[in-house]
CSV table of C-alpha atoms in Angstrom, one decimal:
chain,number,residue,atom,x,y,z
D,406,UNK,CA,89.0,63.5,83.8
D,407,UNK,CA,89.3,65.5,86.8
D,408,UNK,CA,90.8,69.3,84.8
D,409,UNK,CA,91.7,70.8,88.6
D,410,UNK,CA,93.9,67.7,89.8
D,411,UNK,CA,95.4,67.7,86.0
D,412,UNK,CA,95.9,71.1,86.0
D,413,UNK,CA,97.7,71.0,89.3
D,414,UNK,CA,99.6,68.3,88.1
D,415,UNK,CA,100.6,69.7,84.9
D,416,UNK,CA,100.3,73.9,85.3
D,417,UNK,CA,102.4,74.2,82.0
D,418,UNK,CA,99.9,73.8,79.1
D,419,UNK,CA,101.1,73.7,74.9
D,420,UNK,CA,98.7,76.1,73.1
D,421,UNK,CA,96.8,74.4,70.5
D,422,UNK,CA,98.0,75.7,67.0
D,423,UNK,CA,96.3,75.0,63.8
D,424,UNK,CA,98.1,74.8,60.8
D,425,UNK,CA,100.7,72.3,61.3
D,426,UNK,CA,102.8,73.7,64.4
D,427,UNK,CA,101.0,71.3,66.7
D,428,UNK,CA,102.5,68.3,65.7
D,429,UNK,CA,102.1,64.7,67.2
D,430,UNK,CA,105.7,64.8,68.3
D,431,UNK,CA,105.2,68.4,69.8
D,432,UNK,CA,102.3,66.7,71.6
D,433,UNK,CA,104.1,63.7,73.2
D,434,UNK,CA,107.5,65.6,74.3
D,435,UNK,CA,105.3,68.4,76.1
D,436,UNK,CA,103.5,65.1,78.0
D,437,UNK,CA,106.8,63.8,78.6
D,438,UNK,CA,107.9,66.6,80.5
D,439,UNK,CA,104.8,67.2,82.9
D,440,UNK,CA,103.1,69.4,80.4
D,441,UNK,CA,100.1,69.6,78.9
D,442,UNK,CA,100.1,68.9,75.6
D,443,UNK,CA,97.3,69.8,72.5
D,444,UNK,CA,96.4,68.5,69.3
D,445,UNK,CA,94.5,71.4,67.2
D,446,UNK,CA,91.9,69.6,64.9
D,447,UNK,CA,91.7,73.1,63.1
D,448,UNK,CA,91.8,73.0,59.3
D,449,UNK,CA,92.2,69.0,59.4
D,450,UNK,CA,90.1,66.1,57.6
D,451,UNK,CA,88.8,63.6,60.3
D,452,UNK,CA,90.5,60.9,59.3
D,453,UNK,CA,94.1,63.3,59.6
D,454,UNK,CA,92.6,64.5,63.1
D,455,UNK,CA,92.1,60.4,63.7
D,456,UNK,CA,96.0,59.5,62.5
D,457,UNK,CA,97.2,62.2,65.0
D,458,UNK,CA,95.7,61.1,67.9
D,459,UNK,CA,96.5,57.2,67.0
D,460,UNK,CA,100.1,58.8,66.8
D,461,UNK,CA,100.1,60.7,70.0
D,462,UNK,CA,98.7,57.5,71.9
D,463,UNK,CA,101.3,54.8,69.9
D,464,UNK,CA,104.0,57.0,71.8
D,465,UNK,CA,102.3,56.5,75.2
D,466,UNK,CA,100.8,59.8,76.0
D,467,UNK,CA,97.5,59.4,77.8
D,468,UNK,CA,96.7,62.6,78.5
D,469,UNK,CA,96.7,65.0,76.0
D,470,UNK,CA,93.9,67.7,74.5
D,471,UNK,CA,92.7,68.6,70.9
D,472,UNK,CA,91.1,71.6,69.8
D,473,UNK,CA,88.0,72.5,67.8
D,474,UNK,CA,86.5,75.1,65.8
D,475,UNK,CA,83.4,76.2,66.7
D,476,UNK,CA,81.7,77.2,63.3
D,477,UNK,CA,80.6,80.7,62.9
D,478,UNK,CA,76.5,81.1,62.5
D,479,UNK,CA,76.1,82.0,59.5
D,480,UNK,CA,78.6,82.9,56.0
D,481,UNK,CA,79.4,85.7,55.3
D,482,UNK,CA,77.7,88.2,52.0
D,483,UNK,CA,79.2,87.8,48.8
D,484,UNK,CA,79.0,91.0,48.2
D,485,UNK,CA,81.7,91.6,51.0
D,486,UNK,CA,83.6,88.8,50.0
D,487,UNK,CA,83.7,89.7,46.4
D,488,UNK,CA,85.0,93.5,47.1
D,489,UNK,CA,88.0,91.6,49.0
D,490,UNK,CA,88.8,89.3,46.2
D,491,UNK,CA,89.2,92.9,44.2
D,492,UNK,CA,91.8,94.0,46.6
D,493,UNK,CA,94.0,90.3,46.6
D,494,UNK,CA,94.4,91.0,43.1
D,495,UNK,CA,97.9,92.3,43.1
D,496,UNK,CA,98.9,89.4,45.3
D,497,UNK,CA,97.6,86.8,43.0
D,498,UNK,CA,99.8,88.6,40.2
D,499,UNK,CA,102.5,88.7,42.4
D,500,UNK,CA,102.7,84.6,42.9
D,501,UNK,CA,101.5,84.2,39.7
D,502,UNK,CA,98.3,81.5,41.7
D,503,UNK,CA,94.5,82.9,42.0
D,504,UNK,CA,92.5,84.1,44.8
D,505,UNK,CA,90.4,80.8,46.5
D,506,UNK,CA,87.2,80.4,46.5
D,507,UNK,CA,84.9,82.3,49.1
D,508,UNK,CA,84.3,79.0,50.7
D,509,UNK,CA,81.6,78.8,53.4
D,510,UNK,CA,82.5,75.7,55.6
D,511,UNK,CA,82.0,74.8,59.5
D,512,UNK,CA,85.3,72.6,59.5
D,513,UNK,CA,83.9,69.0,59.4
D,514,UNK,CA,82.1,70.2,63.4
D,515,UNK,CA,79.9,67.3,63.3
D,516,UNK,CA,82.2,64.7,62.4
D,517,UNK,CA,85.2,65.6,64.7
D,518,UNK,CA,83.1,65.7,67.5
D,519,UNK,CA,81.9,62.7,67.1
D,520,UNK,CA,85.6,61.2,66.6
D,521,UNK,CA,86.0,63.1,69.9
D,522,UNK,CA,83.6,61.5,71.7
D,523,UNK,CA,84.1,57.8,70.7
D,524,UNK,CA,88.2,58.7,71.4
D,525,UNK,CA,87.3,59.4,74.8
D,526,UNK,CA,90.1,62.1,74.2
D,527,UNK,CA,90.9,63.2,78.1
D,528,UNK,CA,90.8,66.8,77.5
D,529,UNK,CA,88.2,69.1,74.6
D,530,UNK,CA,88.3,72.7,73.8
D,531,UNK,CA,86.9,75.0,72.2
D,532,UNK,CA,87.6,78.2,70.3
D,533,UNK,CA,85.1,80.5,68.8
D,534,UNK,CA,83.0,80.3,70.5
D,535,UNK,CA,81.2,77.9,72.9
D,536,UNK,CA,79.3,74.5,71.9
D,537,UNK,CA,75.5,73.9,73.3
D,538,UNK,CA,75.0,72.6,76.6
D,539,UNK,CA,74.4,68.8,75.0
D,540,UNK,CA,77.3,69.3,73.1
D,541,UNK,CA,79.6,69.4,76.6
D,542,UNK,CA,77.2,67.0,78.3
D,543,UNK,CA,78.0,64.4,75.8
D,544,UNK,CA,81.5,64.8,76.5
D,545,UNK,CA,81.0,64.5,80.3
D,546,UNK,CA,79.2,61.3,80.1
D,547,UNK,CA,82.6,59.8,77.8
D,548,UNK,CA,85.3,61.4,80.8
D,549,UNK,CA,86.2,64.2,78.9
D,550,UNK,CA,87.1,67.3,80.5
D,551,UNK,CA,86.3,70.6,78.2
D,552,UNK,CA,87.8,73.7,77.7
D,553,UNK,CA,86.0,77.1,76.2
D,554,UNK,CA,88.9,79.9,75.1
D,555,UNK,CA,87.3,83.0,76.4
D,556,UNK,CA,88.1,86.9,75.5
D,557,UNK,CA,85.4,88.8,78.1
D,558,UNK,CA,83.9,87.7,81.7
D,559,UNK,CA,80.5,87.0,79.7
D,560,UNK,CA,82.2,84.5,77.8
D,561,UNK,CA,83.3,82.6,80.4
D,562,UNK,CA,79.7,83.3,82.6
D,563,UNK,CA,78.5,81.9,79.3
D,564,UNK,CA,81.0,78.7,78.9
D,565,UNK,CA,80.4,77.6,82.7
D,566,UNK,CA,76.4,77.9,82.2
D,567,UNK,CA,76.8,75.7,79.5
D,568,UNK,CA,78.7,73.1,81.6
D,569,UNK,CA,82.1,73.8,80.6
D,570,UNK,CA,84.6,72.0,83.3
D,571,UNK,CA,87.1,75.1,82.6
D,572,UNK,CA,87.9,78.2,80.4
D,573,UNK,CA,90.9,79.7,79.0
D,574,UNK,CA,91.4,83.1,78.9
D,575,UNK,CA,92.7,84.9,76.3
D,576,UNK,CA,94.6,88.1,77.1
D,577,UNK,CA,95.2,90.5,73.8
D,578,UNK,CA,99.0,89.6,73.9
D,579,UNK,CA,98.0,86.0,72.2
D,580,UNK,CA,99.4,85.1,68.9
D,581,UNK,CA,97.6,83.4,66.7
D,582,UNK,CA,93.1,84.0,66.3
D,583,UNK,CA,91.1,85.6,69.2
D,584,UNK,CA,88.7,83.3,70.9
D,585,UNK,CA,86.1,85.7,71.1
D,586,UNK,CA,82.6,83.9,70.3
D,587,UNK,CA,82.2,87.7,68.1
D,588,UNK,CA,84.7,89.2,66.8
D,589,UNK,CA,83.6,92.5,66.9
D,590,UNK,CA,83.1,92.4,71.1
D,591,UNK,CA,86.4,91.0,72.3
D,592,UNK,CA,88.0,92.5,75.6
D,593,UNK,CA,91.2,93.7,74.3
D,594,UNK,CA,93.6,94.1,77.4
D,595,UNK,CA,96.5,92.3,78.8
D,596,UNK,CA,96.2,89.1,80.3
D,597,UNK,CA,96.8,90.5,83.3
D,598,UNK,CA,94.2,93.1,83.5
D,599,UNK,CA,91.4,90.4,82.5
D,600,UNK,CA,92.6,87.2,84.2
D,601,UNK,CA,91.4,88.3,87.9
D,602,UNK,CA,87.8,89.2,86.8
D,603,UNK,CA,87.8,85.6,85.2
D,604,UNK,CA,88.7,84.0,88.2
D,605,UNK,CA,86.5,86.0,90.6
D,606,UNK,CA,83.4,85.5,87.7
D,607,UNK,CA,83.6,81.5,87.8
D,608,UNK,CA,84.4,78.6,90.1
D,609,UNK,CA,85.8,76.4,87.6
D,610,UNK,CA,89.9,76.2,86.9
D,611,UNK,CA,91.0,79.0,84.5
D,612,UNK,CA,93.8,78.4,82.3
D,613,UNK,CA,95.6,81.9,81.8
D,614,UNK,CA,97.1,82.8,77.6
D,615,UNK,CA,98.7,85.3,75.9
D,616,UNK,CA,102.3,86.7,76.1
D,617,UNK,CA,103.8,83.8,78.5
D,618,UNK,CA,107.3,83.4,77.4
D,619,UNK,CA,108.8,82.4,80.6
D,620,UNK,CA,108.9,81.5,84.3
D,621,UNK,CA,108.8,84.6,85.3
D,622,UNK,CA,104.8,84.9,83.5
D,623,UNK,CA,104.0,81.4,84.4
D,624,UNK,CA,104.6,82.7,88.1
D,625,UNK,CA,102.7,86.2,87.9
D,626,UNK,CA,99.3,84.4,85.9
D,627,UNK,CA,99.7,81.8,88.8
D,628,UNK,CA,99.9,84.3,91.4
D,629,UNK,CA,96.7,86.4,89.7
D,630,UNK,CA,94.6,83.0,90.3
D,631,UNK,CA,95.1,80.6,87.0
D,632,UNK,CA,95.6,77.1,87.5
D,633,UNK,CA,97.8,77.1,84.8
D,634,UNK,CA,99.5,79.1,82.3
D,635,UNK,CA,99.0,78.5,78.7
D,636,UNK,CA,101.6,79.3,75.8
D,637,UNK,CA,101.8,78.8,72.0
D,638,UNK,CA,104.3,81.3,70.5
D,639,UNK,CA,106.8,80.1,73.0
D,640,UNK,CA,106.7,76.1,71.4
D,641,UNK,CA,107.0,77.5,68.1
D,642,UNK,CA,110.9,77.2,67.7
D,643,UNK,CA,111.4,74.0,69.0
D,644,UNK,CA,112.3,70.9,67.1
D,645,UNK,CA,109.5,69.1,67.4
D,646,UNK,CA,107.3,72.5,66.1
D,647,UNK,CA,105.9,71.9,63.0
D,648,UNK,CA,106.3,75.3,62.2
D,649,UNK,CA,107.7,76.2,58.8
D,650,UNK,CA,111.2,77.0,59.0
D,651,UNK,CA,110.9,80.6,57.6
D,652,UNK,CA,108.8,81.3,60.4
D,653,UNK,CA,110.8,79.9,62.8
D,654,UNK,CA,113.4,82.1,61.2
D,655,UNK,CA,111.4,85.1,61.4
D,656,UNK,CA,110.5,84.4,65.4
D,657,UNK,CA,114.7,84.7,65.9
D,658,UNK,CA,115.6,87.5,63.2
D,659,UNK,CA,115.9,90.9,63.1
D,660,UNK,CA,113.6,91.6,60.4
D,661,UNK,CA,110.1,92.1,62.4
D,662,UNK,CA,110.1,94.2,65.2
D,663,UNK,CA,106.4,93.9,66.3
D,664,UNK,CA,103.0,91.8,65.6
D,665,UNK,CA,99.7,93.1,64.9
D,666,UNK,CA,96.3,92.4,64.8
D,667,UNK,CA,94.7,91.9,61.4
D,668,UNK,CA,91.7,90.0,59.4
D,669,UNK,CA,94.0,89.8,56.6
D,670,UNK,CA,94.5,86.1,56.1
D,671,UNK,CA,91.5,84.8,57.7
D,672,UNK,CA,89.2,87.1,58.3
D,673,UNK,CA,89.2,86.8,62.3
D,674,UNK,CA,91.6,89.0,64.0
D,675,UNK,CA,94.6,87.1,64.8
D,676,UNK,CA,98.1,88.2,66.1
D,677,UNK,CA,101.3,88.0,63.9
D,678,UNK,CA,104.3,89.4,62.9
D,679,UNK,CA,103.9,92.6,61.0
D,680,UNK,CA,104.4,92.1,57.2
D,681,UNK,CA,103.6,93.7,53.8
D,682,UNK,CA,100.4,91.7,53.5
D,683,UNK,CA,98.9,92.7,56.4
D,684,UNK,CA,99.9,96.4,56.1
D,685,UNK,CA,98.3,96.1,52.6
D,686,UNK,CA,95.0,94.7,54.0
D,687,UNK,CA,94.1,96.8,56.7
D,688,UNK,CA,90.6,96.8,55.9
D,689,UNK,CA,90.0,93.1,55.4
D,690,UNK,CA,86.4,92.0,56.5
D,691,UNK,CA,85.3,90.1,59.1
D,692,UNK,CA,84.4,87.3,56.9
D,693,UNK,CA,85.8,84.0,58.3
D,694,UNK,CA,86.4,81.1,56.9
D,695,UNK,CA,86.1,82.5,53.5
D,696,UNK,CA,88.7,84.9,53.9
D,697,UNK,CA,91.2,82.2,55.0
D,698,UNK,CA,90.0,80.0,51.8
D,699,UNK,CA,90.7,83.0,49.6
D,700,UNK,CA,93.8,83.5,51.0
D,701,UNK,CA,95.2,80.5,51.3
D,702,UNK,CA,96.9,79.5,47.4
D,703,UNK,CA,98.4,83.2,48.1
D,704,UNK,CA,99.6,82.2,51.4
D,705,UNK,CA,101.0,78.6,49.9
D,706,UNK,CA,102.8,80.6,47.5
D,707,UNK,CA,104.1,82.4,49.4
D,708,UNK,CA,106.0,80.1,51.2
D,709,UNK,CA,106.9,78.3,48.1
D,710,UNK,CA,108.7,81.4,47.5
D,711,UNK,CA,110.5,82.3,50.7
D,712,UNK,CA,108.6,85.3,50.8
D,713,UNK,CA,107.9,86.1,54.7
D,714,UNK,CA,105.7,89.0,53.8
D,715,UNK,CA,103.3,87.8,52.5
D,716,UNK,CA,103.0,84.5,54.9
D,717,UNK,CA,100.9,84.6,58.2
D,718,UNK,CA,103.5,84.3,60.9
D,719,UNK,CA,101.4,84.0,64.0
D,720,UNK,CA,103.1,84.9,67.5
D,721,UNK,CA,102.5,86.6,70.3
D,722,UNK,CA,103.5,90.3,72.0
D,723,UNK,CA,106.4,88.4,73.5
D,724,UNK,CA,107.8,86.7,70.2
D,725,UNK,CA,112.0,88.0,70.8
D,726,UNK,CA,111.9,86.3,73.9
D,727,UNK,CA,111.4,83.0,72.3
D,728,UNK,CA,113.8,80.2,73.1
D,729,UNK,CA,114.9,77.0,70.5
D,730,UNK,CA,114.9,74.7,72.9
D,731,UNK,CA,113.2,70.9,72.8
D,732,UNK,CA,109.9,70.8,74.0
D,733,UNK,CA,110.9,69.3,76.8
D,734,UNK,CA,113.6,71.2,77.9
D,735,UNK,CA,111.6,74.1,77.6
D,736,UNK,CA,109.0,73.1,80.0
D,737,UNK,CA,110.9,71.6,82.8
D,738,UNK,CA,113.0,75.4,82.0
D,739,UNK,CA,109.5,77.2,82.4
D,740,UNK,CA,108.6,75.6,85.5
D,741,UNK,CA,112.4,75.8,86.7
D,742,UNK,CA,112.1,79.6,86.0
D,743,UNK,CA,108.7,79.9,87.7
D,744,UNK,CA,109.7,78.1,91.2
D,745,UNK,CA,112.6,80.6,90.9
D,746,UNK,CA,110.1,83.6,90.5
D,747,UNK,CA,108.2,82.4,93.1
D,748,UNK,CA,105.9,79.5,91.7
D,749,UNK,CA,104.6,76.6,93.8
D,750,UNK,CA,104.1,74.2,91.3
C-alpha cells in the first residue's frame, strides 16, 4: 500500500477510538465518502478484532486501518496501585460495584499482530509507542502500510528509523490517550506549533491530529505540511458512532464547558470532558493498564446509571464545535469546507 498516493486520495482520516465508538459501520461510511476509515483493536479479544474486520470487508471497503496498542514495558508497583485503590473507595460505594483488579496485561499484542499480518489489513498503526523494526518489516513484506502516533520530533525520528511508512502527530488539543511512547515526556503544544517540526524532521507523509473540527483546520494542517488531517472527536456524534448516547449528549449540552487531561480512568493522560471523577482524582498514577482495569466496573456503572460524572467522555479542545451529521455527510462537508478555506484536495 502506497500511504502518500492514499493519503492524497483520501486527506480526511477517522481517528481510531477504542472503546466501542469505532464501529464497523463508522468504518465503512467514512470509506464510502473518500475518507479514511479505522478500526481500533484497543481493548478487543482477537477473535472480536477478526469479526470487525470480516464486517468492514462484507460491506466492500478495501481500504481501511486498525489500530494497536503498543504494550507498556513493564507493570506498574503494587504498591502505587494499591494507594489508588484506597482513593476509588468512595466511588465503589457510590455504585454500589468494587474497584478491578490491578490487572497487568499487554492487550493480546502478539496475537493481533499476527491477525494483522495474515489480514493483509492495508493500513497498521500504532499508539504508545512504536513496534521494533521486525515488527514493521513484517508488515511491509504483507503490503501493509504503518502508522506510529507521535507526541515529540524524537518520536517520529524514532518511528521512521524503525521503518515506519508514516507518523501521526498528535497535537495536545487531541481527545482521547496521548500517543506519547512515555508519558511523562510528551510535547504538550498545539498541533500547530508541533506539526511543522514533524514535517521538516522526516520524509515520510505525516498525518496531522488534535482539535480538527472542520474545513477550516483540515485547510490550515494542510497548509502547515500534513498529508492529511486526522479527527476523532468530530465522528463521535454521528449515527454510525458507537458512542454511548450520554456521551453523545454530553458532546451537544451545556453541562461541560471544557476537557482536561487526567490519568484518572486509565492511568495514561488522556483528554475528556471535565467531570467529578476526574476533578476527584487529580493525582492518579501513571500506572496503565491497571488503572483502566480498576476503573472500569466504576466506569460501567456508571453508565448503568446515567451518571456522566463519573464516565470517561473523551473529546477534544474543540468538542462544541461538533456536528450530528452521518459519517458521510460529515466528510464530503469537511472537505467542502476545506476547498472553501483554501484546500487543494
Amino acid at each position: 500500500m502506497d500511504l502518500s498516493e492514499l493519503l492524497r486520495e483520501r486527506p480526511i482520516v477517522q481517528a481510531p477510538m477504542a472503546g466501542g465508538a469505532s464501529t464497523s459501520e463508522l468504518v465503512t461510511a467514512v470509506d464510502s465518502a473518500g475518507g479514511l476509515g479505522s478500526l481500533a483493536a484497543g481493548y478487543l479479544g482477537v477473535e472480536a478484532l477478526a469479526r470487525r474486520m470480516k464486517e468492514v470487508r462484507g460491506a466492500g471497503t478495501t481500504v481501511f486501518g486498525v489500530n494497536v496498542f503498543v504494550p507498556s514495558e513493564s507493570p506498574a508497583p503494587e504498591s502505587v496501585t494499591e494507594a489508588y485503590r484506597a482513593t476509588l473507595s468512595s466511588d465503589a460505594l457510590r455504585y454500589g460495584v468494587e474497584v478491578g483488579e490491578a490487572l497487568y496485561d499487554d492487550d493480546g499484542w502478539a496475537a493481533k499482530i499476527d491477525l494483522l499480518v495474515q489480514a493483509r489489513v492495508p493500513v497498521v498503526s500504532f499508539t504508545f509507542g512504536c513496534p521494533s523494526a521486525e515488527v514493521l518489516a513484517g508488515f511491509r513484506e504483507v503490503g501493509s502500510a504503518t502508522i506510529v502516533t507521535i507526541t515529540t520530533v524524537a518520536e517520529a525520528r524514532t518511528a521512521v528509523e524503525r521503518g515506519a511508512d508514516g507518523v501521526c502527530v498528535q497535537g495536545l488539543e487531541a481527545g482521547g490517550h496521548r500517543a506519547t511512547f512515555d508519558p511523562t515526556r510528551a510535547d504538550d503544544r498545539p498541533l500547530l506549533g508541533l506539526l511543522p517540526e514533524v514535517v521538516a524532521a522526516v520524509d515520510v507523509p505525516v498525518i496531522a491530529a488534535g482539535g480538527i473540527m472542520d474545513g477550516s483546520d483540515v485547510a490550515a494542517v494542510l497548509a502547515a505540511g500534513a498529508a492529511a488531517a486526522q479527527s476523532g472527536t468530530a465522528f463521535l456524534r454521528c449515527p454510525e458512532s458507537g458512542a454511548q448516547p450520554l456521551h453523545k449528549a454530553a458532546l451537544a449540552g451545556s453541562d461541560f464547558a471544557e476537557t482536561s487531561l487526567t490519568r484518572a480512568f486509565t492511568g495514561r493522560p488522556a483528554r475528556g470532558l471535565t467531570n467529578r471523577f476526574m476533578a476527584e482524582h487529580r493525582d492518579a498514577p501513571d500506572a496503565y493498564p491497571e488503572v483502566h482495569h480498576m476503573t472500569k466496573p466504576l466506569r460501567a456503572a456508571a453508565a448503568r446509571m446515567a451518571d456522566p460524572q463519573g464516565m470517561a467522555l473523551w473529546a477534544g479542545t474543540g468538542f462544541a464545535r461538533s456536528r450530528e451529521l452521518s459519517a458521510g455527510e460529515l466528510v464530503s462537508t469537511l472537505r467542502a469546507e476545506a476547498v472553501e478555506a483554501g484546500a487543494r484536495i
